[in-house]
Tab-separated table of C-alpha atoms in Angstrom:
chain	number	residue	atom	x	y	z
X	1	UNK	CA	9.737	-13.529	-30.014
X	2	UNK	CA	9.048	-12.246	-33.437
X	3	UNK	CA	5.999	-10.331	-32.228
X	4	UNK	CA	7.953	-8.702	-29.469
X	5	UNK	CA	10.645	-7.543	-31.737
X	6	UNK	CA	7.959	-6.058	-34.148
X	7	UNK	CA	6.265	-4.180	-31.111
X	8	UNK	CA	9.789	-3.043	-30.144
X	9	UNK	CA	9.336	-3.630	-26.381
X	10	UNK	CA	6.377	-1.167	-26.440
X	11	UNK	CA	2.685	-1.198	-25.380
X	12	UNK	CA	0.475	-3.193	-27.802
X	13	UNK	CA	-3.366	-2.464	-28.056
X	14	UNK	CA	-4.098	-5.736	-26.392
X	15	UNK	CA	-2.315	-4.703	-23.227
X	16	UNK	CA	-3.447	-1.047	-23.099
X	17	UNK	CA	-6.169	-1.665	-20.288
X	18	UNK	CA	-3.550	-3.576	-18.222
X	19	UNK	CA	-0.836	-0.734	-18.672
X	20	UNK	CA	-3.583	2.009	-17.919
X	21	UNK	CA	-4.541	0.081	-14.695
X	22	UNK	CA	-1.191	-0.708	-13.614
X	23	UNK	CA	1.885	1.547	-14.898
X	24	UNK	CA	4.674	-1.042	-13.919
X	25	UNK	CA	2.886	-3.852	-16.017
X	26	UNK	CA	4.862	-3.274	-19.265
X	27	UNK	CA	8.361	-3.356	-17.654
X	28	UNK	CA	7.488	-5.995	-15.306
X	29	UNK	CA	6.381	-8.458	-18.241
X	30	UNK	CA	9.742	-7.531	-19.974
X	31	UNK	CA	11.601	-8.380	-16.856
X	32	UNK	CA	9.995	-11.775	-15.811
X	33	UNK	CA	9.137	-14.786	-18.007
X	34	UNK	CA	5.719	-16.156	-18.061
X	35	UNK	CA	5.778	-19.547	-16.025
X	36	UNK	CA	2.273	-20.839	-16.496
X	37	UNK	CA	0.861	-22.893	-19.307
X	38	UNK	CA	0.791	-21.604	-22.753
X	39	UNK	CA	-1.140	-24.303	-24.574
X	40	UNK	CA	-4.246	-22.316	-24.593
X	41	UNK	CA	-2.491	-19.098	-26.040
X	42	UNK	CA	-0.943	-21.532	-28.743
X	43	UNK	CA	-4.370	-22.838	-29.680
X	44	UNK	CA	-5.782	-19.489	-29.940
X	45	UNK	CA	-2.939	-18.448	-32.429
X	46	UNK	CA	-3.519	-21.532	-34.417
X	47	UNK	CA	-7.256	-20.569	-34.700
X	48	UNK	CA	-6.461	-16.894	-35.701
X	49	UNK	CA	-4.042	-18.069	-38.460
X	50	UNK	CA	-7.201	-19.828	-39.899
X	51	UNK	CA	-8.899	-16.787	-40.346
X	52	UNK	CA	-5.771	-14.550	-41.310
X	53	UNK	CA	-5.012	-17.200	-44.181
X	54	UNK	CA	-8.824	-17.921	-45.059
X	55	UNK	CA	-8.116	-21.480	-44.589
X	56	UNK	CA	-11.075	-23.519	-46.175
X	57	UNK	CA	-13.487	-24.982	-43.698
X	58	UNK	CA	-13.019	-28.518	-45.174
X	59	UNK	CA	-9.071	-28.373	-44.600
X	60	UNK	CA	-9.583	-27.652	-40.991
X	61	UNK	CA	-9.310	-31.099	-39.493
X	62	UNK	CA	-9.938	-30.380	-35.742
X	63	UNK	CA	-13.727	-30.107	-34.958
X	64	UNK	CA	-13.298	-27.263	-32.247
X	65	UNK	CA	-11.099	-25.250	-34.898
X	66	UNK	CA	-13.810	-26.041	-37.729
X	67	UNK	CA	-16.433	-24.973	-35.408
X	68	UNK	CA	-14.645	-21.715	-34.532
X	69	UNK	CA	-14.129	-21.011	-38.014
X	70	UNK	CA	-17.544	-21.557	-39.182
X	71	UNK	CA	-19.140	-19.490	-36.272
X	72	UNK	CA	-16.442	-16.614	-36.850
X	73	UNK	CA	-17.106	-16.333	-40.374
X	74	UNK	CA	-20.973	-16.181	-39.889
X	75	UNK	CA	-20.646	-13.479	-37.401
X	76	UNK	CA	-18.152	-11.347	-39.761
X	77	UNK	CA	-20.361	-11.746	-42.522
X	78	UNK	CA	-23.668	-10.728	-40.564
X	79	UNK	CA	-21.658	-7.428	-39.466
X	80	UNK	CA	-20.558	-6.729	-43.138
X	81	UNK	CA	-24.058	-7.025	-44.133
X	82	UNK	CA	-25.582	-4.975	-41.401
X	83	UNK	CA	-23.120	-2.222	-42.041
X	84	UNK	CA	-23.518	-2.447	-45.851
X	85	UNK	CA	-19.762	-2.249	-46.123
X	86	UNK	CA	-17.704	-3.446	-49.282
X	87	UNK	CA	-14.348	-2.111	-48.905
X	88	UNK	CA	-10.873	-2.679	-48.812
X	89	UNK	CA	-9.914	-5.535	-46.561
X	90	UNK	CA	-6.615	-5.859	-44.413
X	91	UNK	CA	-5.882	-8.846	-41.955
X	92	UNK	CA	-3.461	-8.602	-39.100
X	93	UNK	CA	-2.104	-5.285	-40.249
X	94	UNK	CA	-0.028	-3.618	-37.341
X	95	UNK	CA	-0.636	0.048	-37.096
X	96	UNK	CA	1.301	2.655	-34.865
X	97	UNK	CA	0.648	5.616	-32.898
X	98	UNK	CA	3.797	8.019	-33.640
X	99	UNK	CA	6.125	5.233	-32.740
X	100	UNK	CA	4.859	4.993	-29.082
X	101	UNK	CA	2.364	1.981	-29.003
X	102	UNK	CA	0.797	0.006	-31.823
X	103	UNK	CA	-1.933	-2.894	-32.398
X	104	UNK	CA	-2.231	-5.639	-34.820
X	105	UNK	CA	-5.655	-5.746	-36.220
X	106	UNK	CA	-7.305	-9.158	-36.927
X	107	UNK	CA	-9.581	-7.827	-39.432
X	108	UNK	CA	-10.203	-4.293	-40.890
X	109	UNK	CA	-12.302	-3.011	-43.565
X	110	UNK	CA	-12.333	0.524	-45.035
X	111	UNK	CA	-14.937	1.937	-47.218
X	112	UNK	CA	-14.928	5.931	-47.842
X	113	UNK	CA	-15.050	7.579	-44.367
X	114	UNK	CA	-16.242	4.563	-42.656
X	115	UNK	CA	-14.093	1.591	-41.175
X	116	UNK	CA	-15.044	-1.922	-39.623
X	117	UNK	CA	-12.840	-3.513	-37.115
X	118	UNK	CA	-13.530	-7.181	-35.886
X	119	UNK	CA	-11.291	-8.644	-32.981
X	120	UNK	CA	-11.497	-12.486	-32.465
X	121	UNK	CA	-11.574	-13.960	-29.207
X	122	UNK	CA	-11.114	-17.670	-30.338
X	123	UNK	CA	-11.231	-19.553	-27.009
X	124	UNK	CA	-14.135	-20.378	-24.657
X	125	UNK	CA	-14.542	-17.792	-21.735
X	126	UNK	CA	-15.924	-14.199	-21.089
X	127	UNK	CA	-14.574	-11.105	-22.540
X	128	UNK	CA	-15.538	-7.536	-21.824
X	129	UNK	CA	-18.567	-6.696	-24.581
X	130	UNK	CA	-17.647	-4.471	-27.533
X	131	UNK	CA	-18.976	-1.301	-25.780
X	132	UNK	CA	-16.831	-1.891	-22.795
X	133	UNK	CA	-13.690	-3.194	-24.499
X	134	UNK	CA	-10.678	-1.060	-24.182
X	135	UNK	CA	-8.779	-3.296	-26.706
X	136	UNK	CA	-11.337	-2.294	-29.355
X	137	UNK	CA	-11.114	1.463	-28.484
X	138	UNK	CA	-7.089	1.267	-28.808
X	139	UNK	CA	-7.388	-0.400	-32.375
X	140	UNK	CA	-10.194	2.107	-33.473
X	141	UNK	CA	-7.964	4.921	-32.151
X	142	UNK	CA	-4.886	3.554	-34.387
X	143	UNK	CA	-7.280	3.493	-37.142
X	144	UNK	CA	-8.293	7.151	-37.008
X	145	UNK	CA	-4.720	8.140	-36.423
X	146	UNK	CA	-3.482	6.428	-39.528
X	147	UNK	CA	-6.359	6.894	-41.902
X	148	UNK	CA	-6.982	10.761	-41.987
X	149	UNK	CA	-10.287	10.293	-44.087
X	150	UNK	CA	-11.903	7.769	-41.681
X	151	UNK	CA	-14.685	9.528	-39.790
X	152	UNK	CA	-16.607	6.701	-37.980
X	153	UNK	CA	-15.210	3.255	-36.873
X	154	UNK	CA	-17.604	0.270	-36.274
X	155	UNK	CA	-15.995	-2.544	-34.162
X	156	UNK	CA	-17.153	-5.800	-33.382
X	157	UNK	CA	-15.925	-8.496	-30.985
X	158	UNK	CA	-16.464	-11.750	-32.263
X	159	UNK	CA	-16.752	-14.690	-29.862
X	160	UNK	CA	-17.465	-17.805	-31.789
X	161	UNK	CA	-18.276	-20.125	-28.821
X	162	UNK	CA	-20.400	-17.649	-26.886
X	163	UNK	CA	-24.229	-16.704	-27.405
X	164	UNK	CA	-24.226	-14.081	-28.895
X	165	UNK	CA	-21.429	-14.583	-30.957
X	166	UNK	CA	-20.578	-10.945	-31.614
X	167	UNK	CA	-21.338	-7.747	-30.077
X	168	UNK	CA	-20.799	-4.071	-31.699
X	169	UNK	CA	-19.959	-0.677	-30.908
X	170	UNK	CA	-19.133	2.350	-33.002
X	171	UNK	CA	-17.187	5.626	-32.177
X	172	UNK	CA	-16.566	8.828	-33.940
X	173	UNK	CA	-13.169	10.282	-35.054
X	174	UNK	CA	-13.012	12.785	-32.164
X	175	UNK	CA	-13.827	10.404	-29.575
X	176	UNK	CA	-11.049	7.959	-30.724
X	177	UNK	CA	-8.518	10.521	-31.052
X	178	UNK	CA	-9.065	11.570	-27.429
X	179	UNK	CA	-8.803	8.016	-26.203
X	180	UNK	CA	-5.771	7.633	-28.227
X	181	UNK	CA	-3.935	10.653	-26.526
X	182	UNK	CA	-5.069	8.823	-23.248
X	183	UNK	CA	-3.521	5.590	-24.192
X	184	UNK	CA	-0.334	7.458	-25.444
X	185	UNK	CA	0.137	9.119	-22.179
X	186	UNK	CA	-0.319	5.737	-20.432
X	187	UNK	CA	2.320	4.085	-22.788
X	188	UNK	CA	4.958	6.883	-21.973
X	189	UNK	CA	4.322	6.720	-18.131
X	190	UNK	CA	4.683	2.996	-18.419
X	191	UNK	CA	8.280	3.272	-19.775
X	192	UNK	CA	9.638	5.727	-17.137
X	193	UNK	CA	11.889	4.562	-14.351
X	194	UNK	CA	10.374	2.608	-11.636
X	195	UNK	CA	6.655	2.948	-12.645
X	196	UNK	CA	4.249	2.236	-9.848
X	197	UNK	CA	2.811	-1.281	-9.524
X	198	UNK	CA	-0.930	-1.511	-9.151
X	199	UNK	CA	-2.582	-4.779	-8.335
X	200	UNK	CA	-6.044	-5.807	-9.455
X	201	UNK	CA	-8.054	-8.798	-10.914
X	202	UNK	CA	-7.603	-7.676	-14.729
X	203	UNK	CA	-4.098	-6.471	-14.967
X	204	UNK	CA	-2.712	-9.265	-12.772
X	205	UNK	CA	-4.353	-12.132	-14.710
X	206	UNK	CA	-1.605	-12.433	-17.376
X	207	UNK	CA	1.189	-10.797	-15.620
X	208	UNK	CA	4.622	-12.528	-15.689
X	209	UNK	CA	5.513	-10.748	-12.487
X	210	UNK	CA	2.878	-12.530	-10.208
X	211	UNK	CA	5.301	-14.346	-7.867
X	212	UNK	CA	7.230	-11.204	-7.237
X	213	UNK	CA	4.966	-8.298	-7.216
X	214	UNK	CA	4.814	-6.234	-3.845
X	215	UNK	CA	1.732	-4.747	-4.851
X	216	UNK	CA	-0.227	-8.194	-5.388
X	217	UNK	CA	1.352	-9.658	-2.232
X	218	UNK	CA	0.026	-6.586	-0.408
X	219	UNK	CA	-3.358	-6.981	-2.019
X	220	UNK	CA	-3.633	-10.705	-1.215
X	221	UNK	CA	-2.530	-10.066	2.553
X	222	UNK	CA	-4.945	-7.484	3.039
X	223	UNK	CA	-7.908	-9.282	1.775
X	224	UNK	CA	-6.562	-12.452	3.774
X	225	UNK	CA	-6.447	-10.248	6.895
X	226	UNK	CA	-9.895	-8.879	6.351
X	227	UNK	CA	-11.515	-12.224	5.300
X	228	UNK	CA	-14.587	-13.280	7.474
X	229	UNK	CA	-15.852	-16.618	7.495
X	230	UNK	CA	-19.396	-16.993	6.760
């Protein structure tokens, strides 16, 4: 609830892709409550907090959480050494784009006109790699919007249970500002009256409106009607 209050009901970087794909996503998730299991999300939050608070490894009792912390910190250090970056570190900083939408960055390190961002995916499973990850683009856009001196942003998606444990990409200031404008338009469209619902695998996966969405119902019906048995 506190995080929702901090976002003020507006789009967050982690939901940018869903909002771009489905303009109705934001309002739908404000209207309906998530009915699914939240245990995985709660576990992911606990693992994030270990990194935010830099909890010593020997103080992490759970084996999976300990492995998660070890692998995450190794990946982070490898990235920092490769970039030869030694700057000002911020953890869990929330940045805004003109009050329209925001993002909370797991790890941000600025060094001169360069910035390094790392986003943790602490649970097992597949995620879009850094070079295709819209959430990372949104986070990078927020950095260049709020830090006029930053000219290049290096981004890493850290997945401690995957192989490889991290993927990376870098973007110029110009590219990220352009993406930020695109995301801002999507955020404004999402707040208009009666935005259009658009069903699809990515945006529907974690949407609270699944049981009530006419677009999803139509998509499922269409798939069933056109399904052919092998």
